[in-house]
């Protein structure tokens, strides 16, 4: 609320009829419903905007016109309760609508009369109420002025009925909010205008968002320059049709009810505030109405076209105030004294401001409450304001009714300075300028291209003209030359003729003289000679000239060729250099690799030898160094050297490179490589990597392809090491490993080779899943074939393989996975087993003893065991074996086999 000092005063209505001015018609100054640019209700200052206003973004230089707050009074009909309770009493008011007067009864014979801008009886329709109270304000909002419609009155007198009824069941009952939006939407177009809505509740000095209830305690922001207030924290919803607006109102109602329940109050204690923002662009108006000054003061066409469009921004504020009845300060409604004060604060502050404005007081306490801050523009500001005071008929509420009437009367004295809210729309100007700029840039681009094309054209033309002129010039030159040559020839000819004439004359003279003395003959001969020389000279010169020309041509041709050749040579030389470089590097790398390989294989051999020396009595090489370190913890230290180097090599060179050397052309390299791989394979940690990198396949390939027994021996050793894990065992079998191992065994002469192969097969024999395949593919036969060499190490591996196989087979039979006679027996292993069951070398003996026990555990084998003499061996084991566990096992096996027991009994062998 602005202070009264800037209002233009003028006649003001007073509370009593006798002091009312004669012509305060409700509708003045009333703007028309449709925009009337030239006959706007509010005169604008001049036809153009003052530069200061323009630079501040304000288009409207409107100083405002006085516009008093309009006040209508509306009487609610008696309700059912009043009809009964007040049946014997007259209403406390008597309305004279045609005179716009209201009489408030003091008692039966006395009353006071008040005049309002409009007096609406209990029969006034909602439509009429809208038309007289709100419509002028709405129209003015559509014109660009701010507007306020507010209802004030005691609870239950019809404020919400007047403002907020949705009229869903009965359209005639639609209230001001609904009707106002209908008019606004009808008058605006979504292309050029925008309408948005906020809906709020003010309770106990806190503003809540009725559209998004979580939005609580919204701040009021005041523009320090213009004094305009805004609520940036409030939700603002764009409205495009009535339906969405109705939904918003409904939503607001629901939230208001919920909020009040939460706050434990009634809606009559809170103020509901609907704010409708209307933004309209004035198309085609700005050029005529508002000059946009250019720098030199002239309105050039260009400047005109960049004039920002004008927008009118206005807002309609509809306020459904809290009930005006006094709240008992004792807090009888369940409120504390503080709450009661706070609830009343905004309403009483409004009353105070209106009093101050009505009395033209220099100080208006606008800042005392949120409501008065929000309505600063509505009372004493620049808005067009319409107030409807609602009263009830009951004489019992005469006091409240009287105070409502007085409020209305005071409000009627408040003078506003209604101002147009026009602004230049710099944003849309900016957009327009952007588009313009784009266009200009495109045009510029096009022109530049045209220009370049033109230049190109002129240049080509000039070139062709120059060429033409040059040609002409050359022709002329040639002609000139020919002419001169001709002239020259002619003159020479003439000189010759002259000379000839002279000569002839001289000859005559000479002849005549000769008669006196003879010497002239020699001079004429001289001349002929000279002439001849001259002729020769000429010919020579010509041919020399030709030769020179040819040579020149050739020289330039060769020069060109040379230049081309030179660049080619440079290129080739570079390539050669880089090739040489590359080769050099590779050679170095190979040398390093070779030296590393040699060193490593040397170290590997060394280690093997040292290991062999370490193991008592063993004169073997290779295999032991291939057994993983973990199995020889006592050798760990001595083996650390080469292992570390191998690990280093592994890191430096990369497994892939080492494996690729297995296929090297160079035999030595192959040998060293396989040794390195074998050493790597001895490390359990490397085994998976080797297999993943294809090392196993390469090793098997070596077995297949290599003629060299050393390579095959080392490869077999590596395979033996890899064959220690189940996955690898299956891989070896899948890749035909057993056949290759068998072939190697058949061809080998070196016991070490046989030991490696036997070791590998022995490992495979320990895999439960491979039993049948091993037997079918000749694995057991290959094992048995290797015993031919008689070397105890080979025999030990064979025995280990047989024991492994027997154990797995026994397990499978027990589990019911195997039926029938042992594959060992079928493959003819039993005689060798029996023969070596009591071998001197304990590793051989132990394995065979175990194998026998496993075989004897299954009745199917009993017959063969008896016939091959294995029973005797078992009896011997059960009696003499130095290892108690094996002795016990043999014993248990014998007593558990019915067939063997029967046989023993038959032979009368005590057991
Ligand atoms: P307020 O908002 O002032 O507390 P309401 O608008 O809620 O009052 O009105 C109270 C009751 O009176 C409601 O039931 C309403 O329907 C009824 N009422 C109010 N004004 C009128 C009217 N002009 N005609 C008929 N009923 C009315
Ligand atoms: Mg209400």
Short mmCIF file of N, CA and C in Angstrom, two decimals, residues 78-171:
data_model
loop_
_atom_site.label_atom_id
_atom_site.label_comp_id
_atom_site.label_asym_id
_atom_site.label_seq_id
_atom_site.Cartn_x
_atom_site.Cartn_y
_atom_site.Cartn_z
N UNK A 78 -31.08 -15.67 4.40
CA UNK A 78 -31.15 -16.40 5.67
C UNK A 78 -30.92 -17.88 5.43
N UNK A 79 -30.18 -18.46 6.29
CA UNK A 79 -30.03 -19.91 6.16
C UNK A 79 -31.07 -20.60 7.02
N UNK A 80 -31.10 -21.93 6.97
CA UNK A 80 -32.17 -22.69 7.63
C UNK A 80 -32.23 -22.37 9.12
N UNK A 81 -31.05 -22.29 9.70
CA UNK A 81 -30.98 -22.06 11.14
C UNK A 81 -31.54 -20.68 11.49
N UNK A 82 -31.13 -19.70 10.67
CA UNK A 82 -31.60 -18.33 10.92
C UNK A 82 -33.10 -18.19 10.68
N UNK A 83 -33.57 -18.93 9.66
CA UNK A 83 -35.01 -18.86 9.36
C UNK A 83 -35.82 -19.26 10.60
N UNK A 84 -35.28 -20.26 11.30
CA UNK A 84 -36.01 -20.71 12.50
C UNK A 84 -35.72 -19.80 13.69
N UNK A 85 -34.40 -19.60 13.95
CA UNK A 85 -34.03 -18.89 15.17
C UNK A 85 -34.44 -17.42 15.15
N UNK A 86 -34.34 -16.81 13.92
CA UNK A 86 -34.65 -15.38 13.85
C UNK A 86 -36.04 -15.12 13.29
N UNK A 87 -36.89 -16.14 13.37
CA UNK A 87 -38.22 -16.04 12.76
C UNK A 87 -38.99 -14.80 13.22
N UNK A 88 -38.81 -14.47 14.49
CA UNK A 88 -39.59 -13.35 15.02
C UNK A 88 -38.90 -12.01 14.84
N UNK A 89 -37.75 -12.03 14.27
CA UNK A 89 -37.01 -10.76 14.16
C UNK A 89 -36.79 -10.38 12.70
N UNK A 90 -36.72 -9.10 12.51
CA UNK A 90 -36.42 -8.63 11.16
C UNK A 90 -34.92 -8.74 10.93
N UNK A 91 -34.49 -8.68 9.65
CA UNK A 91 -33.06 -8.68 9.34
C UNK A 91 -32.44 -7.42 9.93
N UNK A 92 -31.14 -7.50 10.19
CA UNK A 92 -30.50 -6.33 10.77
C UNK A 92 -30.22 -5.26 9.73
N UNK A 93 -30.36 -5.65 8.46
CA UNK A 93 -30.15 -4.64 7.42
C UNK A 93 -31.35 -4.59 6.49
N UNK A 94 -31.42 -3.44 5.85
CA UNK A 94 -32.46 -3.30 4.82
C UNK A 94 -31.77 -2.72 3.60
N UNK A 95 -31.92 -3.37 2.44
CA UNK A 95 -31.18 -2.92 1.27
C UNK A 95 -32.06 -2.13 0.32
N UNK A 96 -31.43 -1.11 -0.26
CA UNK A 96 -32.13 -0.34 -1.30
C UNK A 96 -31.22 -0.38 -2.54
N UNK A 97 -31.25 -1.50 -3.27
CA UNK A 97 -30.28 -1.70 -4.36
C UNK A 97 -30.36 -0.61 -5.43
N UNK A 98 -31.56 -0.18 -5.73
CA UNK A 98 -31.67 0.82 -6.80
C UNK A 98 -31.01 2.14 -6.41
N UNK A 99 -30.95 2.39 -5.10
CA UNK A 99 -30.28 3.60 -4.62
C UNK A 99 -28.84 3.32 -4.19
N UNK A 100 -28.47 2.04 -4.30
CA UNK A 100 -27.15 1.59 -3.87
C UNK A 100 -26.92 1.94 -2.41
N UNK A 101 -28.00 1.77 -1.65
CA UNK A 101 -27.91 2.11 -0.23
C UNK A 101 -28.22 0.90 0.63
N UNK A 102 -27.75 0.99 1.87
CA UNK A 102 -28.00 -0.06 2.86
C UNK A 102 -28.32 0.62 4.17
N UNK A 103 -29.42 0.13 4.77
CA UNK A 103 -29.78 0.70 6.07
C UNK A 103 -29.44 -0.34 7.14
N UNK A 104 -28.70 0.08 8.12
CA UNK A 104 -28.37 -0.81 9.24
C UNK A 104 -29.22 -0.39 10.42
N UNK A 105 -30.06 -1.36 10.81
CA UNK A 105 -30.98 -1.01 11.92
C UNK A 105 -30.23 -0.90 13.23
N UNK A 106 -30.51 0.19 13.92
CA UNK A 106 -29.95 0.32 15.27
C UNK A 106 -30.91 -0.33 16.26
N UNK A 107 -32.18 0.00 16.07
CA UNK A 107 -33.26 -0.60 16.84
C UNK A 107 -34.52 -0.50 15.99
N UNK A 108 -35.65 -0.71 16.58
CA UNK A 108 -36.87 -0.78 15.79
C UNK A 108 -37.22 0.53 15.08
N UNK A 109 -36.73 1.56 15.58
CA UNK A 109 -37.14 2.84 14.98
C UNK A 109 -35.98 3.68 14.44
N UNK A 110 -34.79 3.22 14.61
CA UNK A 110 -33.64 4.01 14.17
C UNK A 110 -32.73 3.17 13.25
N UNK A 111 -32.22 3.80 12.22
CA UNK A 111 -31.23 3.09 11.39
C UNK A 111 -30.26 4.08 10.76
N UNK A 112 -29.11 3.51 10.34
CA UNK A 112 -28.13 4.37 9.68
C UNK A 112 -28.02 3.93 8.22
N UNK A 113 -27.86 4.87 7.34
CA UNK A 113 -27.82 4.53 5.92
C UNK A 113 -26.40 4.72 5.38
N UNK A 114 -26.00 3.73 4.57
CA UNK A 114 -24.66 3.80 3.95
C UNK A 114 -24.82 3.60 2.46
N UNK A 115 -23.96 4.27 1.73
CA UNK A 115 -24.00 4.09 0.28
C UNK A 115 -22.75 3.31 -0.16
N UNK A 116 -22.99 2.40 -1.06
CA UNK A 116 -21.87 1.61 -1.62
C UNK A 116 -21.83 1.78 -3.14
N UNK A 117 -20.74 1.28 -3.73
CA UNK A 117 -20.69 1.33 -5.19
C UNK A 117 -21.72 0.38 -5.78
N UNK A 118 -22.02 -0.67 -5.04
CA UNK A 118 -23.05 -1.60 -5.50
C UNK A 118 -23.64 -2.29 -4.29
N UNK A 119 -24.95 -2.44 -4.31
CA UNK A 119 -25.61 -3.14 -3.20
C UNK A 119 -26.27 -4.38 -3.78
N UNK A 120 -25.83 -5.54 -3.30
CA UNK A 120 -26.31 -6.80 -3.88
C UNK A 120 -27.17 -7.52 -2.84
N UNK A 121 -28.41 -7.71 -3.21
CA UNK A 121 -29.36 -8.29 -2.25
C UNK A 121 -29.16 -9.79 -2.17
N UNK A 122 -29.94 -10.40 -1.30
CA UNK A 122 -29.86 -11.86 -1.17
C UNK A 122 -30.31 -12.57 -2.43
N UNK A 123 -30.95 -11.80 -3.34
CA UNK A 123 -31.42 -12.44 -4.58
C UNK A 123 -30.43 -12.24 -5.74
N UNK A 124 -29.38 -11.50 -5.49
CA UNK A 124 -28.43 -11.24 -6.59
C UNK A 124 -27.78 -12.54 -7.06
N UNK A 125 -27.79 -12.70 -8.38
CA UNK A 125 -27.20 -13.95 -8.92
C UNK A 125 -25.68 -13.84 -8.91
N UNK A 126 -25.05 -15.01 -8.97
CA UNK A 126 -23.59 -15.05 -9.03
C UNK A 126 -23.10 -14.30 -10.28
N UNK A 127 -23.85 -14.44 -11.35
CA UNK A 127 -23.47 -13.79 -12.60
C UNK A 127 -23.43 -12.27 -12.41
N UNK A 128 -24.49 -11.77 -11.78
CA UNK A 128 -24.54 -10.32 -11.58
C UNK A 128 -23.42 -9.87 -10.64
N UNK A 129 -23.20 -10.65 -9.62
CA UNK A 129 -22.13 -10.29 -8.68
C UNK A 129 -20.80 -10.21 -9.43
N UNK A 130 -20.56 -11.20 -10.30
CA UNK A 130 -19.30 -11.19 -11.07
C UNK A 130 -19.24 -9.93 -11.92
N UNK A 131 -20.35 -9.66 -12.60
CA UNK A 131 -20.33 -8.54 -13.54
C UNK A 131 -20.09 -7.20 -12.88
N UNK A 132 -20.68 -7.01 -11.70
CA UNK A 132 -20.48 -5.69 -11.08
C UNK A 132 -19.21 -5.62 -10.24
N UNK A 133 -18.85 -6.71 -9.64
CA UNK A 133 -17.69 -6.66 -8.74
C UNK A 133 -16.38 -6.91 -9.50
N UNK A 134 -16.36 -8.00 -10.30
CA UNK A 134 -15.06 -8.46 -10.81
C UNK A 134 -14.80 -8.15 -12.27
N UNK A 135 -15.83 -8.17 -13.05
CA UNK A 135 -15.60 -8.05 -14.50
C UNK A 135 -14.79 -6.80 -14.88
N UNK A 136 -15.14 -5.62 -14.33
CA UNK A 136 -14.33 -4.44 -14.70
C UNK A 136 -12.85 -4.64 -14.37
N UNK A 137 -12.59 -5.31 -13.26
CA UNK A 137 -11.20 -5.53 -12.87
C UNK A 137 -10.53 -6.49 -13.85
N UNK A 138 -11.25 -7.57 -14.19
CA UNK A 138 -10.69 -8.56 -15.11
C UNK A 138 -10.38 -7.89 -16.45
N UNK A 139 -11.30 -7.07 -16.93
CA UNK A 139 -11.07 -6.40 -18.21
C UNK A 139 -9.85 -5.50 -18.13
N UNK A 140 -9.73 -4.87 -17.01
CA UNK A 140 -8.61 -3.98 -16.85
C UNK A 140 -7.29 -4.76 -16.77
N UNK A 141 -7.35 -5.95 -16.17
CA UNK A 141 -6.16 -6.82 -16.14
C UNK A 141 -5.78 -7.20 -17.57
N UNK A 142 -6.79 -7.50 -18.38
CA UNK A 142 -6.51 -7.87 -19.78
C UNK A 142 -5.93 -6.70 -20.57
N UNK A 143 -6.17 -5.50 -20.06
CA UNK A 143 -5.62 -4.30 -20.69
C UNK A 143 -4.19 -4.03 -20.23
N UNK A 144 -3.76 -4.73 -19.21
CA UNK A 144 -2.39 -4.52 -18.76
C UNK A 144 -2.26 -3.88 -17.40
N UNK A 145 -3.38 -3.71 -16.69
CA UNK A 145 -3.32 -3.15 -15.33
C UNK A 145 -3.37 -4.27 -14.32
N UNK A 146 -2.79 -4.03 -13.18
CA UNK A 146 -2.95 -5.00 -12.10
C UNK A 146 -4.35 -4.85 -11.51
N UNK A 147 -4.88 -5.96 -11.03
CA UNK A 147 -6.23 -5.88 -10.46
C UNK A 147 -6.37 -6.75 -9.23
N UNK A 148 -7.24 -6.32 -8.33
CA UNK A 148 -7.48 -7.11 -7.13
C UNK A 148 -8.99 -7.23 -6.90
N UNK A 149 -9.40 -8.45 -6.59
CA UNK A 149 -10.80 -8.65 -6.15
C UNK A 149 -10.71 -9.33 -4.80
N UNK A 150 -11.42 -8.77 -3.82
CA UNK A 150 -11.25 -9.29 -2.47
C UNK A 150 -12.60 -9.38 -1.77
N UNK A 151 -12.73 -10.40 -0.96
CA UNK A 151 -13.98 -10.50 -0.19
C UNK A 151 -13.65 -10.37 1.29
N UNK A 152 -14.44 -9.54 1.96
CA UNK A 152 -14.22 -9.29 3.39
C UNK A 152 -15.54 -9.52 4.08
N UNK A 153 -15.50 -10.18 5.23
CA UNK A 153 -16.76 -10.36 5.97
C UNK A 153 -16.63 -11.43 7.03
N UNK A 154 -17.64 -11.48 7.83
CA UNK A 154 -17.69 -12.45 8.93
C UNK A 154 -17.75 -13.88 8.34
N UNK A 155 -17.23 -14.81 9.07
CA UNK A 155 -17.30 -16.20 8.62
C UNK A 155 -18.77 -16.60 8.41
N UNK A 156 -18.99 -17.29 7.29
CA UNK A 156 -20.34 -17.79 7.02
C UNK A 156 -21.21 -16.81 6.27
N UNK A 157 -20.64 -15.66 5.84
CA UNK A 157 -21.49 -14.68 5.15
C UNK A 157 -21.42 -14.82 3.63
N UNK A 158 -20.53 -15.69 3.16
CA UNK A 158 -20.56 -15.96 1.71
C UNK A 158 -19.34 -15.48 0.94
N UNK A 159 -18.21 -15.30 1.60
CA UNK A 159 -16.99 -14.86 0.88
C UNK A 159 -16.57 -15.94 -0.13
N UNK A 160 -16.45 -17.16 0.41
CA UNK A 160 -16.01 -18.25 -0.46
C UNK A 160 -17.08 -18.55 -1.52
N UNK A 161 -18.32 -18.43 -1.10
CA UNK A 161 -19.43 -18.63 -2.05
C UNK A 161 -19.29 -17.65 -3.21
N UNK A 162 -18.98 -16.41 -2.88
CA UNK A 162 -18.88 -15.37 -3.90
C UNK A 162 -17.65 -15.57 -4.79
N UNK A 163 -16.52 -15.89 -4.17
CA UNK A 163 -15.28 -15.95 -4.95
C UNK A 163 -14.98 -17.34 -5.51
N UNK A 164 -15.15 -18.33 -4.63
CA UNK A 164 -14.51 -19.60 -4.95
C UNK A 164 -15.40 -20.73 -5.42
N UNK A 165 -16.68 -20.49 -5.54
CA UNK A 165 -17.53 -21.64 -5.92
C UNK A 165 -17.18 -22.12 -7.32
N UNK A 166 -17.07 -23.45 -7.44
CA UNK A 166 -16.69 -24.00 -8.75
C UNK A 166 -17.90 -24.14 -9.66
N UNK A 167 -19.07 -24.34 -9.05
CA UNK A 167 -20.30 -24.43 -9.85
C UNK A 167 -20.32 -25.63 -10.76
N UNK A 168 -19.76 -26.71 -10.26
CA UNK A 168 -19.69 -27.90 -11.11
C UNK A 168 -21.07 -28.53 -11.34
N UNK A 169 -21.85 -28.51 -10.23
CA UNK A 169 -23.17 -29.13 -10.34
C UNK A 169 -24.18 -28.17 -11.00
N UNK A 170 -23.87 -26.89 -10.85
CA UNK A 170 -24.81 -25.89 -11.38
C UNK A 170 -23.98 -24.71 -11.88
N UNK A 171 -23.90 -24.56 -13.19
CA UNK A 171 -22.99 -23.53 -13.73
C UNK A 171 -23.40 -22.13 -13.29
#
